[in-house]
Coordinates of N, CA and C in Angstrom, one line a residue:
X1 N -40.3 37.3 -7.7 CA -40.1 36.1 -7.4 C -40.2 35.1 -9.0
X2 N -40.5 35.6 -10.0 CA -40.5 35.1 -11.2 C -38.9 35.0 -11.4
X3 N -38.3 36.4 -11.4 CA -37.1 36.7 -11.7 C -36.0 35.6 -11.2
X4 N -36.2 35.2 -10.2 CA -35.3 34.2 -9.3 C -35.7 32.9 -9.7
X5 N -37.1 32.7 -10.2 CA -37.2 31.1 -10.9 C -36.4 31.4 -12.5
X6 N -36.3 32.3 -13.1 CA -35.7 32.0 -14.1 C -34.1 32.1 -14.1
X7 N -33.4 32.6 -12.9 CA -31.7 32.7 -12.9 C -31.6 31.5 -11.8
X8 N -32.6 30.5 -11.2 CA -32.0 29.6 -10.0 C -32.0 28.3 -10.9
X9 N -31.4 27.5 -10.1 CA -31.6 26.0 -10.6 C -33.0 25.0 -10.5
X10 N -33.1 24.2 -11.6 CA -34.1 23.4 -10.9 C -34.5 23.0 -9.2
X11 N -33.4 22.8 -8.6 CA -33.7 22.3 -7.5 C -34.3 23.6 -6.6
X12 N -34.3 24.7 -6.5 CA -34.6 25.7 -6.3 C -35.8 26.1 -6.8
X13 N -36.1 26.0 -8.0 CA -37.4 26.2 -8.4 C -38.4 25.2 -7.8
X14 N -38.1 24.2 -7.7 CA -39.0 23.2 -7.1 C -39.2 23.7 -5.6
X15 N -38.1 24.1 -5.0 CA -38.8 24.6 -3.4 C -39.5 25.6 -3.4
X16 N -39.4 26.3 -4.3 CA -40.3 27.8 -4.4 C -41.6 27.5 -4.7
X17 N -41.6 26.1 -5.5 CA -43.0 26.1 -6.1 C -43.8 25.4 -4.7
X18 N -43.2 24.6 -4.1 CA -43.8 23.8 -2.9 C -43.9 24.9 -1.7
X19 N -42.9 26.1 -1.7 CA -43.4 26.6 -0.6 C -44.3 27.5 -0.8
X20 N -44.9 27.8 -1.9 CA -46.2 28.4 -2.0 C -47.2 27.7 -1.3
X21 N -46.9 26.5 -1.4 CA -48.6 25.7 -1.0 C -48.4 25.8 0.9
X22 N -47.5 26.7 1.2 CA -47.8 26.5 3.0 C -48.0 28.3 3.2
X23 N -48.2 28.3 4.6 CA -48.8 29.4 5.0 C -47.9 30.3 6.1
X24 N -47.6 31.7 5.8 CA -46.3 32.1 6.6 C -46.2 31.5 8.1
X25 N -47.0 31.0 8.8 CA -47.1 30.6 10.1 C -46.5 29.0 10.1
X26 N -46.5 28.2 9.0 CA -45.9 27.1 8.5 C -47.1 25.7 8.6
X27 N -48.3 26.5 8.8 CA -49.6 25.4 8.5 C -50.2 25.2 7.2
X28 N -50.3 24.4 6.8 CA -50.7 23.9 5.7 C -51.9 24.3 5.1
X29 N -52.2 25.1 4.0 CA -53.8 25.7 3.6 C -54.6 24.9 3.1
X30 N -53.9 23.9 2.6 CA -54.7 22.4 2.0 C -55.0 21.2 2.7
X31 N -56.1 20.8 2.9 CA -56.0 19.5 3.6 C -56.8 18.5 3.2
X32 N -56.8 17.5 3.3 CA -57.6 16.2 2.4 C -57.0 15.7 1.2
X33 N -58.3 15.7 0.6 CA -57.6 14.9 -1.1 C -57.0 16.3 -1.7
X34 N -57.2 17.3 -1.6 CA -56.5 18.8 -2.3 C -55.2 18.5 -2.4
X35 N -54.6 18.2 -1.2 CA -53.6 18.4 -0.3 C -52.6 17.0 -1.1
X36 N -53.1 15.8 -0.8 CA -52.9 14.4 -1.8 C -52.6 15.0 -3.2
X37 N -53.4 15.5 -3.9 CA -53.3 15.6 -5.3 C -52.1 16.6 -5.9
X38 N -52.3 17.6 -4.7 CA -51.4 18.7 -5.2 C -49.7 18.1 -4.9
X39 N -49.7 17.5 -3.8 CA -48.3 17.0 -3.7 C -47.7 15.9 -4.6
X40 N -48.6 15.2 -5.1 CA -48.4 14.2 -6.4 C -48.2 15.0 -7.4
X41 N -48.7 16.2 -7.5 CA -48.5 17.2 -8.8 C -46.9 17.5 -8.7
X42 N -46.7 18.1 -7.2 CA -45.4 18.7 -7.2 C -44.2 17.8 -7.4
X43 N -44.5 16.5 -6.8 CA -43.5 15.0 -7.1 C -43.4 14.9 -8.6
X44 N -44.3 14.9 -9.3 CA -44.4 15.0 -11.0 C -43.5 15.7 -11.4
X45 N -43.8 17.0 -11.1 CA -43.0 18.2 -11.3 C -41.5 18.0 -11.1
X46 N -41.2 17.7 -9.9 CA -39.8 17.6 -9.3 C -39.0 16.7 -10.4
X47 N -39.7 15.0 -10.3 CA -39.4 14.3 -11.5 C -39.1 14.6 -12.9
X48 N -40.1 15.5 -13.3 CA -39.7 15.5 -14.8 C -38.4 16.5 -14.9
X49 N -38.6 17.7 -14.2 CA -37.0 18.5 -14.0 C -35.9 18.0 -13.9
X50 N -35.7 16.6 -13.0 CA -34.5 15.9 -12.7 C -34.5 15.0 -14.0
X51 N -35.4 14.6 -14.9 CA -35.1 14.0 -15.9 C -34.6 14.9 -16.9
X52 N -35.2 15.9 -17.0 CA -34.6 17.0 -17.7 C -33.0 17.7 -17.8
X53 N -32.8 17.5 -16.3 CA -31.5 18.1 -16.0 C -30.2 16.8 -16.2
X54 N -31.1 15.6 -15.8 CA -29.9 14.4 -16.3 C -29.7 14.5 -17.6
X55 N -30.8 14.4 -18.7 CA -30.6 14.2 -19.9 C -29.9 15.4 -20.6
X56 N -29.6 16.9 -19.6 CA -28.9 17.9 -20.3 C -27.5 17.4 -19.6
X57 N -27.3 16.8 -18.8 CA -25.8 16.6 -18.4 C -25.6 15.7 -19.3
X58 N -26.2 14.5 -19.7 CA -25.7 13.4 -20.7 C -25.3 13.8 -21.9
X59 N -26.2 15.1 -22.2 CA -25.6 15.2 -23.7 C -24.4 16.3 -23.6
X60 N -24.1 16.4 -22.3 CA -22.9 17.7 -22.4 C -21.8 16.4 -22.3
X61 N -22.0 15.7 -21.7 CA -20.8 14.3 -21.6 C -20.7 13.7 -22.7
X62 N -21.9 13.3 -23.5 CA -21.8 12.4 -24.7 C -21.1 13.6 -25.9
X63 N -20.8 14.8 -25.8 CA -20.4 15.7 -26.8 C -18.9 15.5 -26.4
X64 N -18.4 15.3 -25.3 CA -17.0 15.3 -24.9 C -16.2 13.6 -25.2
X65 N -17.2 12.6 -25.3 CA -16.8 11.2 -25.7 C -16.6 11.2 -26.9
X66 N -15.1 10.5 -27.1 CA -15.1 10.0 -28.5 C -14.8 8.4 -28.5
X67 N -14.7 8.3 -29.7 CA -14.5 6.6 -29.8 C -13.0 6.6 -29.8
X68 N -12.3 5.7 -29.3 CA -11.0 4.9 -29.0 C -10.6 4.4 -30.2
X69 N -9.3 4.7 -30.6 CA -8.5 3.9 -31.7 C -7.3 3.6 -31.4
X70 N -7.1 2.3 -31.6 CA -5.4 2.2 -31.1 C -4.9 1.6 -32.5
X71 N -3.5 2.1 -32.5 CA -2.6 0.7 -33.6 C -2.1 0.0 -32.8
X72 N -1.4 -0.8 -33.9 CA -0.5 -1.8 -33.4 C 0.7 -0.9 -32.9
X73 N 1.4 -1.3 -31.7 CA 2.6 -0.3 -31.6 C 2.5 0.4 -30.5
X74 N 1.2 1.0 -30.1 CA 0.8 2.1 -29.5 C 1.0 1.9 -27.9
X75 N 1.3 2.7 -27.2 CA 1.4 2.6 -25.8 C 0.2 3.1 -25.5
X76 N -0.3 2.0 -24.3 CA -2.0 2.3 -23.8 C -1.5 1.8 -22.3
X77 N -2.1 2.7 -21.6 CA -2.1 3.0 -20.2 C -3.6 2.1 -19.5
X78 N -3.5 1.2 -18.8 CA -4.7 0.5 -18.5 C -5.0 0.9 -17.1
X79 N -6.1 1.0 -16.5 CA -6.5 0.9 -15.1 C -6.9 -0.2 -14.6
X80 N -6.3 -0.7 -13.7 CA -6.1 -1.5 -12.9 C -6.7 -1.3 -11.3
X81 N -8.0 -2.3 -11.3 CA -8.5 -1.8 -9.8 C -8.3 -2.8 -8.9
X82 N -7.7 -2.2 -7.5 CA -6.9 -2.8 -6.9 C -8.0 -3.8 -5.7
X83 N -8.8 -4.9 -6.4 CA -9.5 -5.9 -5.6 C -9.0 -7.0 -5.8
X84 N -9.3 -7.5 -4.9 CA -8.8 -8.8 -4.6 C -9.7 -10.2 -5.2
X85 N -11.3 -9.6 -5.5 CA -11.7 -10.7 -6.3 C -13.3 -9.9 -6.7
X86 N -14.2 -10.4 -7.2 CA -15.1 -9.6 -7.4 C -16.7 -10.7 -7.0
X87 N -17.6 -10.4 -6.0 CA -18.2 -11.4 -5.9 C -19.3 -11.6 -6.9
X88 N -20.2 -12.4 -6.8 CA -21.8 -12.7 -7.6 C -22.3 -11.4 -8.1
X89 N -22.4 -10.4 -7.1 CA -23.2 -9.0 -7.6 C -22.2 -8.3 -7.7
X90 N -21.1 -8.3 -8.4 CA -20.3 -7.4 -8.9 C -19.7 -6.2 -7.7
X91 N -19.7 -6.8 -6.7 CA -19.3 -5.7 -5.6 C -17.9 -6.1 -5.4
X92 N -17.0 -5.2 -5.5 CA -15.6 -5.5 -5.3 C -15.1 -6.1 -3.8
X93 N -14.5 -7.0 -3.7 CA -14.1 -7.5 -2.1 C -12.5 -6.6 -1.8
X94 N -12.7 -5.5 -1.4 CA -11.4 -4.9 -1.3 C -10.5 -5.2 0.1
X95 N -11.4 -5.5 0.9 CA -10.9 -5.9 2.0 C -11.3 -7.3 2.7
X96 N -11.3 -8.5 1.6 CA -11.9 -9.5 2.1 C -10.6 -10.4 3.1
X97 N -11.3 -11.2 3.9 CA -10.5 -11.5 4.9 C -9.4 -12.7 4.2
X98 N -8.1 -13.0 5.0 CA -7.2 -13.5 4.4 C -7.0 -14.8 5.3
X99 N -7.1 -15.9 5.0 CA -6.9 -17.0 5.7 C -5.7 -17.5 5.8
X100 N -5.5 -18.1 7.6 CA -4.3 -18.3 7.9 C -3.9 -19.6 8.5
X101 N -3.2 -20.5 8.0 CA -2.9 -21.6 8.2 C -1.8 -21.9 9.6
X102 N -2.3 -22.3 10.9 CA -1.3 -22.3 11.9 C -0.1 -23.3 11.4
X103 N 1.0 -23.1 12.0 CA 2.1 -23.9 11.4 C 3.2 -23.6 13.0
X104 N 3.6 -24.8 13.5 CA 4.6 -24.8 14.9 C 5.7 -23.9 14.5
X105 N 6.1 -23.9 13.1 CA 7.5 -23.1 12.9 C 7.3 -21.7 12.5
X106 N 6.0 -21.0 12.7 CA 6.1 -19.8 12.6 C 5.9 -19.3 14.2
X107 N 6.0 -20.2 15.0 CA 6.2 -19.7 16.6 C 7.7 -19.1 17.2
X108 N 7.5 -18.1 17.7 CA 8.8 -17.8 18.0 C 9.2 -17.7 19.4
X109 N 10.2 -18.3 19.8 CA 10.8 -18.7 21.0 C 11.1 -16.8 21.6
X110 N 10.7 -16.6 23.0 CA 11.0 -15.4 23.3 C 12.5 -15.5 23.9
X111 N 13.1 -14.5 23.9 CA 14.3 -14.6 24.0 C 14.7 -13.4 25.2
X112 N 15.7 -13.9 26.2 CA 16.0 -12.6 27.0 C 17.2 -11.8 26.5
X113 N 16.5 -10.7 25.9 CA 17.5 -9.6 25.6 C 18.0 -8.6 26.7
X114 N 19.3 -8.2 26.3 CA 19.9 -7.3 27.4 C 19.7 -6.2 26.7
X115 N 19.1 -5.2 27.1 CA 19.1 -3.9 26.8 C 19.7 -2.7 27.6
X116 N 20.2 -1.7 27.2 CA 21.1 -0.7 27.7 C 19.9 0.4 28.3
X117 N 20.3 1.4 29.0 CA 19.3 2.4 29.3 C 19.0 3.1 28.1
X118 N 19.8 3.2 27.2 CA 19.3 4.1 25.9 C 18.8 3.4 25.2
X119 N 18.3 2.0 25.4 CA 17.2 1.2 24.5 C 18.1 0.7 23.6
X120 N 19.2 0.6 23.4 CA 20.1 0.0 22.6 C 20.7 -1.1 23.1
X121 N 21.1 -1.8 22.0 CA 21.6 -3.5 22.5 C 22.7 -3.6 21.5
X122 N 23.6 -4.5 22.0 CA 24.5 -4.9 21.0 C 24.6 -6.4 21.1
X123 N 24.6 -6.8 19.7 CA 24.5 -7.8 19.2 C 25.8 -8.6 19.2
X124 N 25.7 -9.7 19.7 CA 26.9 -10.3 19.7 C 27.1 -11.6 18.4
X125 N 28.2 -11.9 17.7 CA 28.0 -12.7 16.8 C 28.3 -14.0 17.3
X126 N 27.8 -15.0 16.4 CA 27.3 -16.4 16.9 C 28.9 -17.4 16.4
X127 N 29.5 -17.0 15.0 CA 30.5 -17.9 14.7 C 31.2 -17.2 13.7
X128 N 32.0 -17.6 13.0 CA 32.8 -17.4 11.9 C 32.6 -18.6 10.5
X129 N 32.0 -18.1 10.0 CA 32.0 -19.1 8.6 C 33.2 -19.2 7.5
X130 N 33.7 -18.2 7.2 CA 34.4 -18.3 5.8 C 35.7 -16.9 6.3
X131 N 36.8 -17.5 5.6 CA 37.8 -16.2 5.4 C 38.6 -16.3 4.4
X132 N 38.8 -15.0 3.9 CA 39.6 -14.5 2.7 C 40.4 -13.5 3.0
X133 N 41.1 -13.1 1.8 CA 42.2 -12.2 2.1 C 41.8 -11.2 0.7
X134 N 41.9 -9.6 0.9 CA 41.6 -9.0 0.1 C 42.5 -7.9 -0.4
X135 N 42.6 -7.1 -1.6 CA 43.7 -6.3 -1.3 C 42.9 -4.9 -1.3
X136 N 43.6 -4.3 -0.4 CA 42.9 -2.9 0.1 C 43.9 -2.1 0.7
X137 N 43.8 -0.7 0.1 CA 44.8 0.3 0.6 C 46.3 -0.2 0.2
X138 N 46.4 -0.8 -0.7 CA 47.8 -1.3 -1.0 C 48.2 -2.6 -0.4
X139 N 47.6 -3.1 0.2 CA 48.2 -3.9 1.3 C 47.0 -5.5 1.5
X140 N 47.3 -6.4 1.3 CA 46.4 -7.6 2.1 C 45.9 -7.6 3.1
X141 N 44.2 -7.4 3.2 CA 43.8 -7.6 4.9 C 42.7 -9.0 4.7
X142 N 43.3 -9.4 5.9 CA 42.5 -10.9 6.1 C 41.4 -10.4 6.8
X143 N 40.1 -11.0 6.1 CA 38.6 -10.7 6.2 C 37.8 -12.0 6.7
X144 N 37.1 -11.9 7.5 CA 36.1 -13.1 8.1 C 34.8 -12.7 8.2
X145 N 34.1 -14.1 7.4 CA 32.6 -13.7 7.4 C 32.2 -14.2 9.1
X146 N 31.2 -13.3 9.5 CA 30.8 -13.3 11.0 C 29.1 -13.5 10.5
X147 N 28.7 -14.6 11.3 CA 27.5 -14.8 11.5 C 26.7 -14.0 12.5
X148 N 25.9 -13.1 12.6 CA 25.3 -12.6 13.9 C 23.9 -13.2 14.3
X149 N 23.3 -13.7 13.2 CA 22.2 -14.3 13.8 C 21.9 -15.7 12.9
X150 N 21.4 -16.7 14.1 CA 21.5 -18.0 13.4 C 20.2 -18.3 12.6
X151 N 19.0 -17.8 13.5 CA 17.8 -18.0 12.2 C 17.9 -17.2 11.2
X152 N 18.2 -16.0 10.8 CA 17.8 -15.4 9.7 C 19.5 -15.6 8.5
X153 N 20.5 -16.4 9.3 CA 21.2 -16.4 8.3 C 22.1 -14.9 8.2
X154 N 22.0 -13.9 9.1 CA 22.5 -12.4 9.2 C 24.0 -12.4 9.0
X155 N 25.1 -12.4 8.0 CA 26.2 -12.6 8.0 C 26.9 -11.2 7.4
X156 N 28.6 -10.8 7.9 CA 28.8 -9.9 6.6 C 30.1 -10.0 7.1
X157 N 31.3 -9.6 6.3 CA 32.6 -9.7 6.2 C 33.1 -8.6 7.1
X158 N 34.1 -8.9 7.8 CA 34.6 -7.9 9.1 C 36.0 -8.3 8.9
X159 N 37.1 -7.3 9.4 CA 38.3 -7.5 9.1 C 39.0 -8.6 10.5
X160 N 39.8 -9.4 10.0 CA 39.5 -10.4 11.2 C 40.6 -9.9 12.3
X161 N 41.5 -9.0 12.0 CA 42.2 -8.4 13.2 C 41.6 -7.8 14.2
X162 N 40.2 -7.2 13.8 CA 39.3 -6.2 14.6 C 38.5 -7.0 15.4
X163 N 37.9 -8.1 14.6 CA 37.2 -9.4 15.3 C 37.8 -10.2 16.2
X164 N 39.3 -10.2 15.9 CA 39.9 -11.3 16.8 C 40.1 -10.4 18.1
X165 N 40.5 -9.1 18.2 CA 40.7 -8.5 19.6 C 39.4 -8.1 20.5
X166 N 38.1 -7.9 19.8 CA 36.7 -7.7 20.2 C 36.4 -9.0 20.6
X167 N 36.3 -10.4 19.7 CA 35.8 -11.4 20.1 C 36.6 -12.5 20.0
X168 N 37.7 -12.7 20.8 CA 38.5 -13.8 20.7 C 37.8 -15.3 20.8
X169 N 36.8 -15.4 21.8 CA 36.1 -16.9 21.7 C 35.7 -17.4 20.6
X170 N 35.7 -16.6 19.1 CA 35.4 -16.9 17.9 C 36.6 -17.7 17.3
X171 N 37.4 -17.4 17.3 CA 38.5 -17.9 16.8 C 39.4 -19.3 17.7
X172 N 39.1 -20.2 17.6 CA 39.7 -21.4 18.2 C 40.5 -21.7 17.0
X173 N 41.5 -23.0 17.4 CA 42.4 -23.7 16.5 C 41.6 -24.2 15.1
X174 N 40.2 -24.7 15.4 CA 39.8 -25.2 13.9 C 39.5 -24.3 13.0
X175 N 39.1 -23.1 13.1 CA 38.6 -21.9 12.6 C 39.9 -20.9 12.3
X176 N 40.9 -21.5 13.0 CA 42.2 -20.8 12.8 C 42.6 -20.7 11.3
X177 N 43.1 -19.5 10.6 CA 43.8 -19.7 9.6 C 45.2 -18.7 9.3
X178 N 46.0 -19.0 8.2 CA 47.0 -18.2 8.2 C 46.8 -17.5 6.9
X179 N 47.9 -16.4 7.1 CA 47.6 -15.7 5.5 C 48.0 -16.6 4.2
X180 N 49.0 -17.3 4.6 CA 49.3 -18.3 3.3 C 47.9 -18.8 2.8
X181 N 47.2 -19.5 3.8 CA 45.9 -20.2 3.6 C 45.0 -19.5 2.8
X182 N 44.7 -18.3 3.0 CA 43.8 -17.4 2.8 C 44.4 -16.9 1.2
X183 N 45.4 -16.8 1.1 CA 46.0 -16.5 -0.4 C 45.9 -17.4 -1.1
X184 N 46.2 -18.7 -0.7 CA 46.0 -20.1 -1.5 C 44.9 -20.3 -1.8
X185 N 43.8 -20.1 -1.3 CA 42.4 -20.2 -1.5 C 41.9 -19.1 -2.5
X186 N 42.4 -18.1 -2.3 CA 41.9 -17.0 -3.1 C 42.5 -17.1 -4.4
X187 N 43.9 -17.7 -4.5 CA 44.2 -18.2 -5.7 C 43.3 -19.0 -6.5
X188 N 43.0 -20.0 -5.9 CA 42.4 -21.0 -6.4 C 40.8 -20.7 -6.9
X189 N 40.3 -19.7 -6.4 CA 38.8 -19.3 -6.4 C 39.3 -18.4 -7.8
X190 N 39.9 -17.6 -7.9 CA 40.3 -16.8 -9.0 C 40.6 -17.6 -10.2
X191 N 41.4 -18.9 -10.0 CA 41.8 -19.5 -11.3 C 40.7 -20.3 -11.9
X192 N 39.7 -20.6 -10.8 CA 38.4 -21.5 -11.4 C 37.6 -20.7 -12.0
X193 N 37.1 -21.4 -13.4 CA 36.4 -20.7 -14.5 C 34.9 -20.4 -13.9

Protein backbone atom coordinates (compact mmCIF):
# COMPACT_ATOMS: atom_id res chain seq x y z
CA UNK A 1 0.00 0.00 0.00
CA UNK A 2 2.83 2.43 0.82
CA UNK A 3 4.53 1.65 -2.50
CA UNK A 4 1.32 2.48 -4.35
CA UNK A 5 1.08 5.76 -2.42
CA UNK A 6 4.58 6.78 -3.45
CA UNK A 7 3.88 6.25 -7.17
CA UNK A 8 0.32 7.57 -7.33
CA UNK A 9 -1.11 11.03 -7.73
CA UNK A 10 -2.42 13.13 -4.83
CA UNK A 11 -5.98 12.16 -5.75
CA UNK A 12 -5.30 8.44 -5.47
CA UNK A 13 -3.50 8.98 -2.18
CA UNK A 14 -6.47 10.88 -0.79
CA UNK A 15 -8.83 8.11 -1.84
CA UNK A 16 -6.64 5.41 -0.30
CA UNK A 17 -6.39 7.39 2.95
CA UNK A 18 -10.15 7.79 2.98
CA UNK A 19 -10.82 4.11 2.27
CA UNK A 20 -8.89 3.19 5.39
CA UNK A 21 -11.75 4.56 7.51
CA UNK A 22 -14.24 2.03 6.16
CA UNK A 23 -14.74 -1.62 6.89
CA UNK A 24 -14.77 -4.23 4.10
CA UNK A 25 -18.56 -4.55 4.46
CA UNK A 26 -18.93 -0.85 3.74
CA UNK A 27 -19.94 0.02 7.31
CA UNK A 28 -18.25 2.89 9.07
CA UNK A 29 -15.89 1.94 11.90
CA UNK A 30 -16.26 5.25 13.67
CA UNK A 31 -19.40 6.98 14.85
CA UNK A 32 -20.23 10.28 16.47
CA UNK A 33 -17.69 13.06 17.10
CA UNK A 34 -14.73 10.85 16.16
CA UNK A 35 -16.15 10.40 12.66
CA UNK A 36 -16.68 14.16 12.26
CA UNK A 37 -13.14 14.90 13.47
CA UNK A 38 -11.58 12.33 11.19
CA UNK A 39 -13.62 13.60 8.22
CA UNK A 40 -12.50 17.19 8.78
CA UNK A 41 -8.89 16.00 9.03
CA UNK A 42 -9.25 14.17 5.71
CA UNK A 43 -10.82 17.25 4.09
CA UNK A 44 -7.96 19.39 5.39
CA UNK A 45 -5.44 16.84 4.03
CA UNK A 46 -7.15 16.90 0.62
CA UNK A 47 -7.12 20.72 0.58
CA UNK A 48 -3.41 20.83 1.46
CA UNK A 49 -2.55 18.37 -1.28
CA UNK A 50 -4.64 20.31 -3.82
CA UNK A 51 -2.83 23.53 -2.86
CA UNK A 52 0.53 21.80 -3.26
CA UNK A 53 -0.48 20.39 -6.64
CA UNK A 54 -1.77 23.78 -7.86
CA UNK A 55 1.37 25.61 -6.77
CA UNK A 56 3.51 22.97 -8.50
CA UNK A 57 1.56 23.39 -11.74
CA UNK A 58 1.79 27.18 -11.41
CA UNK A 59 5.57 27.00 -11.04
CA UNK A 60 5.77 24.86 -14.20
CA UNK A 61 3.69 27.42 -16.11
CA UNK A 62 5.66 30.38 -14.72
CA UNK A 63 8.94 28.89 -15.97
CA UNK A 64 7.58 28.83 -19.54
CA UNK A 65 6.11 32.33 -19.39
CA UNK A 66 8.35 35.03 -20.86
CA UNK A 67 7.85 38.79 -20.97
CA UNK A 68 6.84 39.97 -24.44
CA UNK A 69 8.79 42.73 -26.09
CA UNK A 70 7.92 44.36 -29.40
CA UNK A 71 9.74 46.85 -31.57
CA UNK A 72 8.27 49.39 -33.94
CA UNK A 73 7.42 47.72 -37.25
CA UNK A 74 7.05 44.18 -35.82
CA UNK A 75 4.11 42.16 -37.10
CA UNK A 76 1.87 41.17 -34.20
CA UNK A 77 -1.17 38.87 -34.26
CA UNK A 78 -3.96 39.89 -31.92
CA UNK A 79 -6.56 37.48 -30.60
CA UNK A 80 -10.04 38.85 -31.19
CA UNK A 81 -12.86 37.22 -29.27
CA UNK A 82 -16.11 36.65 -31.18
CA UNK A 83 -18.38 38.51 -28.78
CA UNK A 84 -21.09 41.00 -29.52
CA UNK A 85 -20.74 42.81 -26.22
CA UNK A 86 -19.72 42.43 -22.62
CA UNK A 87 -22.12 42.61 -19.71
CA UNK A 88 -21.48 44.19 -16.35
CA UNK A 89 -20.26 40.88 -14.89
CA UNK A 90 -17.76 40.49 -17.78
CA UNK A 91 -19.67 37.57 -19.21
CA UNK A 92 -19.54 37.57 -22.99
CA UNK A 93 -22.89 37.80 -24.80
CA UNK A 94 -22.11 35.62 -27.78
CA UNK A 95 -25.70 34.83 -28.69
CA UNK A 96 -27.40 38.09 -27.82
CA UNK A 97 -30.83 38.54 -29.41
CA UNK A 98 -30.99 40.83 -32.40
CA UNK A 99 -33.63 43.52 -32.68
CA UNK A 100 -35.92 43.60 -35.72
CA UNK A 101 -38.01 46.58 -36.71
CA UNK A 102 -40.94 45.55 -38.93
CA UNK A 103 -41.19 47.34 -42.24
CA UNK A 104 -43.90 46.84 -44.89
CA UNK A 105 -41.27 46.82 -47.63
CA UNK A 106 -39.82 43.61 -46.15
CA UNK A 107 -43.00 41.67 -46.95
CA UNK A 108 -42.68 39.65 -50.14
CA UNK A 109 -45.73 38.95 -52.24
CA UNK A 110 -46.36 35.29 -52.95
CA UNK A 111 -46.11 34.61 -56.66
CA UNK A 112 -47.54 31.71 -58.58
CA UNK A 113 -44.48 29.93 -59.99
CA UNK A 114 -44.76 27.37 -62.75
CA UNK A 115 -42.48 24.45 -61.89
CA UNK A 116 -41.73 21.51 -64.15
CA UNK A 117 -41.84 17.87 -63.04
CA UNK A 118 -38.05 17.83 -62.53
CA UNK A 119 -38.50 20.85 -60.17
CA UNK A 120 -36.79 23.27 -62.55
CA UNK A 121 -38.35 26.45 -63.85
CA UNK A 122 -37.85 28.69 -66.83
CA UNK A 123 -37.33 32.34 -66.06
CA UNK A 124 -38.97 34.70 -68.51
CA UNK A 125 -37.29 38.00 -69.41
CA UNK A 126 -39.14 41.19 -68.47
CA UNK A 127 -37.79 43.75 -70.91
CA UNK A 128 -34.82 44.90 -72.98
CA UNK A 129 -32.99 47.83 -71.39
CA UNK A 130 -30.05 48.63 -73.65
CA UNK A 131 -28.38 47.51 -76.83
CA UNK A 132 -24.87 47.63 -78.21
CA UNK A 133 -22.60 46.05 -80.81
CA UNK A 134 -19.42 44.15 -79.89
CA UNK A 135 -16.66 42.78 -82.08
CA UNK A 136 -16.64 38.99 -81.55
CA UNK A 137 -15.02 36.27 -83.62
CA UNK A 138 -14.07 38.70 -86.38
CA UNK A 139 -17.54 40.23 -86.84
CA UNK A 140 -19.94 42.68 -85.23
CA UNK A 141 -22.51 41.04 -82.94
CA UNK A 142 -25.59 42.87 -81.71
CA UNK A 143 -26.21 42.48 -77.97
CA UNK A 144 -29.17 43.48 -75.81
CA UNK A 145 -29.26 43.95 -72.05
CA UNK A 146 -32.18 41.80 -70.85
CA UNK A 147 -33.81 42.38 -67.45
CA UNK A 148 -34.83 39.02 -65.96
CA UNK A 149 -36.24 40.18 -62.61
CA UNK A 150 -37.70 43.63 -61.87
CA UNK A 151 -37.28 43.47 -58.09
CA UNK A 152 -33.61 42.49 -58.04
CA UNK A 153 -32.66 44.23 -61.31
CA UNK A 154 -31.11 40.96 -62.43
CA UNK A 155 -29.93 41.54 -65.99
CA UNK A 156 -27.27 40.41 -68.45
CA UNK A 157 -26.15 40.88 -72.04
CA UNK A 158 -27.53 38.40 -74.57
CA UNK A 159 -27.15 38.03 -78.34
CA UNK A 160 -29.98 40.03 -79.93
CA UNK A 161 -30.81 37.52 -82.71
CA UNK A 162 -31.18 34.64 -80.24
CA UNK A 163 -33.37 36.71 -77.93
CA UNK A 164 -35.52 37.91 -80.86
CA UNK A 165 -36.16 34.30 -81.97
CA UNK A 166 -36.89 33.08 -78.42
CA UNK A 167 -38.80 36.09 -77.06
CA UNK A 168 -40.24 38.19 -79.93
CA UNK A 169 -42.63 40.06 -77.61
CA UNK A 170 -39.65 41.94 -76.09
CA UNK A 171 -38.77 43.61 -79.37
CA UNK A 172 -41.32 46.32 -80.08
CA UNK A 173 -40.83 49.27 -82.40
CA UNK A 174 -39.80 51.60 -79.59
CA UNK A 175 -36.89 49.43 -78.45
CA UNK A 176 -36.04 48.20 -81.95
CA UNK A 177 -32.63 49.27 -83.18
CA UNK A 178 -30.52 48.96 -86.25
CA UNK A 179 -26.91 47.97 -86.61
CA UNK A 180 -26.00 51.51 -87.66
CA UNK A 181 -27.59 52.98 -84.50
CA UNK A 182 -25.63 50.59 -82.32
CA UNK A 183 -22.35 51.31 -84.13
CA UNK A 184 -22.95 55.04 -83.81
CA UNK A 185 -23.74 54.68 -80.11
CA UNK A 186 -20.54 52.62 -79.55
CA UNK A 187 -18.42 55.19 -81.38
CA UNK A 188 -19.89 57.96 -79.23
CA UNK A 189 -19.11 56.09 -76.01
CA UNK A 190 -15.60 55.21 -77.20
CA UNK A 191 -14.88 58.82 -78.19
CA UNK A 192 -16.16 60.20 -74.87
CA UNK A 193 -13.40 60.78 -72.25
